Tab-separated table of C-alpha atoms in Angstrom:
chain	number	residue	atom	x	y	z
Q	1	MET	CA	72.620	90.114	98.735
Q	2	SER	CA	75.101	90.604	95.928
Q	3	ALA	CA	78.827	90.080	96.478
Q	4	GLU	CA	79.385	93.844	96.291
Q	5	GLU	CA	76.716	94.466	98.958
Q	6	ASP	CA	78.230	91.772	101.204
Q	7	PHE	CA	81.684	93.322	100.688
Q	8	LYS	CA	80.386	96.771	101.659
Q	9	GLN	CA	78.742	95.274	104.748
Q	10	VAL	CA	82.070	93.770	105.848
Q	11	GLY	CA	83.713	97.172	105.416
Q	12	ALA	CA	80.963	98.853	107.446
Q	13	GLU	CA	81.249	96.268	110.225
Q	14	LEU	CA	85.008	96.896	110.509
Q	15	ALA	CA	84.884	100.686	110.173
Q	16	ASP	CA	85.209	101.144	113.958
Q	17	LEU	CA	88.601	99.393	113.692
Q	18	GLY	CA	89.861	102.021	111.254
Q	19	VAL	CA	89.113	99.982	108.140
Q	20	ARG	CA	88.163	101.853	105.007
Q	21	ILE	CA	86.913	100.779	101.622
Q	22	SER	CA	89.201	101.761	98.782
Q	23	ARG	CA	90.351	100.334	95.439
Q	24	MET	CA	93.332	98.251	94.382
Q	25	MET	CA	93.987	97.487	90.717
Q	26	GLY	CA	90.463	98.626	89.887
Q	27	ARG	CA	88.773	96.334	92.427
Q	28	PRO	CA	87.124	97.217	95.754
Q	29	ALA	CA	89.532	96.618	98.633
Q	30	LEU	CA	89.669	96.915	102.419
Q	31	LYS	CA	92.585	98.873	103.848
Q	32	ASP	CA	93.845	99.128	107.410
Q	33	GLN	CA	94.720	102.386	109.185
Q	34	ALA	CA	98.179	102.367	107.560
Q	35	GLY	CA	96.605	102.101	104.102
Q	36	LYS	CA	97.620	98.488	103.497
Q	37	VAL	CA	95.215	96.191	101.685
Q	38	PHE	CA	94.225	93.054	103.579
Q	39	ALA	CA	91.150	91.961	101.595
Q	40	SER	CA	89.699	92.580	98.150
Q	41	LEU	CA	86.602	91.739	96.136
Q	42	GLN	CA	87.302	89.840	92.917
Q	43	ARG	CA	85.477	90.083	89.582
Q	44	ASP	CA	83.856	86.683	90.104
Q	45	GLY	CA	82.267	87.825	93.393
Q	46	ALA	CA	84.768	86.029	95.630
Q	47	MET	CA	86.780	87.814	98.282
Q	48	VAL	CA	90.499	87.361	98.794
Q	49	PHE	CA	92.029	87.689	102.283
Q	50	ARG	CA	95.638	88.001	103.456
Q	51	LEU	CA	95.586	85.398	106.226
Q	52	VAL	CA	99.261	84.402	106.500
Q	53	ARG	CA	100.059	80.794	105.710
Q	54	GLU	CA	100.325	78.209	108.465
Q	55	THR	CA	97.845	79.990	110.727
Q	56	PRO	CA	94.580	78.421	111.919
Q	57	GLU	CA	92.546	81.036	110.020
Q	58	HIS	CA	94.392	80.318	106.765
Q	59	ALA	CA	93.789	76.575	107.124
Q	60	ALA	CA	90.111	77.096	108.032
Q	61	ALA	CA	89.568	79.365	105.029
Q	62	LEU	CA	91.084	76.795	102.665
Q	63	ARG	CA	88.665	74.166	104.020
Q	64	LEU	CA	85.646	76.204	102.840
Q	65	ALA	CA	83.986	74.847	99.703
Q	66	GLY	CA	85.560	76.388	96.601
Q	67	ALA	CA	88.298	78.232	98.496
Q	68	ARG	CA	91.802	78.272	97.021
Q	69	LEU	CA	95.103	80.084	97.163
Q	70	PHE	CA	95.109	83.388	95.270
Q	71	ASP	CA	96.747	83.289	91.840
Q	72	PRO	CA	96.265	86.778	90.356
Q	73	SER	CA	98.105	85.903	87.134
Q	74	GLY	CA	96.216	82.638	86.608
Q	75	GLN	CA	99.518	81.023	85.661
Q	76	GLY	CA	100.276	78.927	88.736
Q	77	ARG	CA	102.034	81.642	90.726
Q	78	GLU	CA	100.009	81.484	93.918
Q	79	MET	CA	100.344	84.075	96.642
Q	80	LYS	CA	100.462	81.626	99.530
Q	81	ASP	CA	99.386	84.101	102.238
Q	82	TRP	CA	96.222	85.038	100.346
Q	83	VAL	CA	93.083	82.874	100.207
Q	84	VAL	CA	90.161	83.322	97.789
Q	85	VAL	CA	86.796	82.613	99.429
Q	86	PRO	CA	83.726	82.342	97.158
Q	87	HIS	CA	80.569	84.386	97.669
Q	88	ALA	CA	78.795	81.194	98.756
Q	89	SER	CA	80.775	81.553	102.024
Q	90	ALA	CA	80.007	85.272	102.472
Q	91	GLY	CA	78.775	84.494	105.982
Q	92	GLN	CA	82.427	83.900	106.906
Q	93	TRP	CA	83.795	87.047	105.256
Q	94	THR	CA	83.642	89.341	108.302
Q	95	ASP	CA	85.435	86.832	110.533
Q	96	LEU	CA	88.083	86.263	107.862
Q	97	ALA	CA	88.516	89.996	107.346
Q	98	GLU	CA	88.986	90.488	111.093
Q	99	ALA	CA	91.606	87.731	111.103
Q	100	ALA	CA	93.378	89.273	108.101
Q	101	LEU	CA	93.333	92.696	109.749
Q	102	SER	CA	94.836	91.324	112.956
Q	103	ARG	CA	97.801	89.611	111.250
Q	104	PRO	CA	101.076	91.527	111.022
Q	105	ARG	CA	102.109	92.641	107.571
């Protein structure tokens, strides 16, 4: 499947938890019931998740091949609670999205 199809599947799997697919800065995003974004699909087909630093899920996500901290500016200003996970690890996206949804914001 394409990254966009995998993203939509994650949204569908979490719909029963009140998750909806929306957009943030022109990119597809997952929002919780309060309308807060906790995951987004990037142009390169990776997904970024708000996992909260120093949690087991954050550490596990960073151990995935190609995963890294999110730097939206590309200028070394990483958002340390957000982890970018490449499409190659799309099999982990639903679990990571559930973890991101469950973390307080």
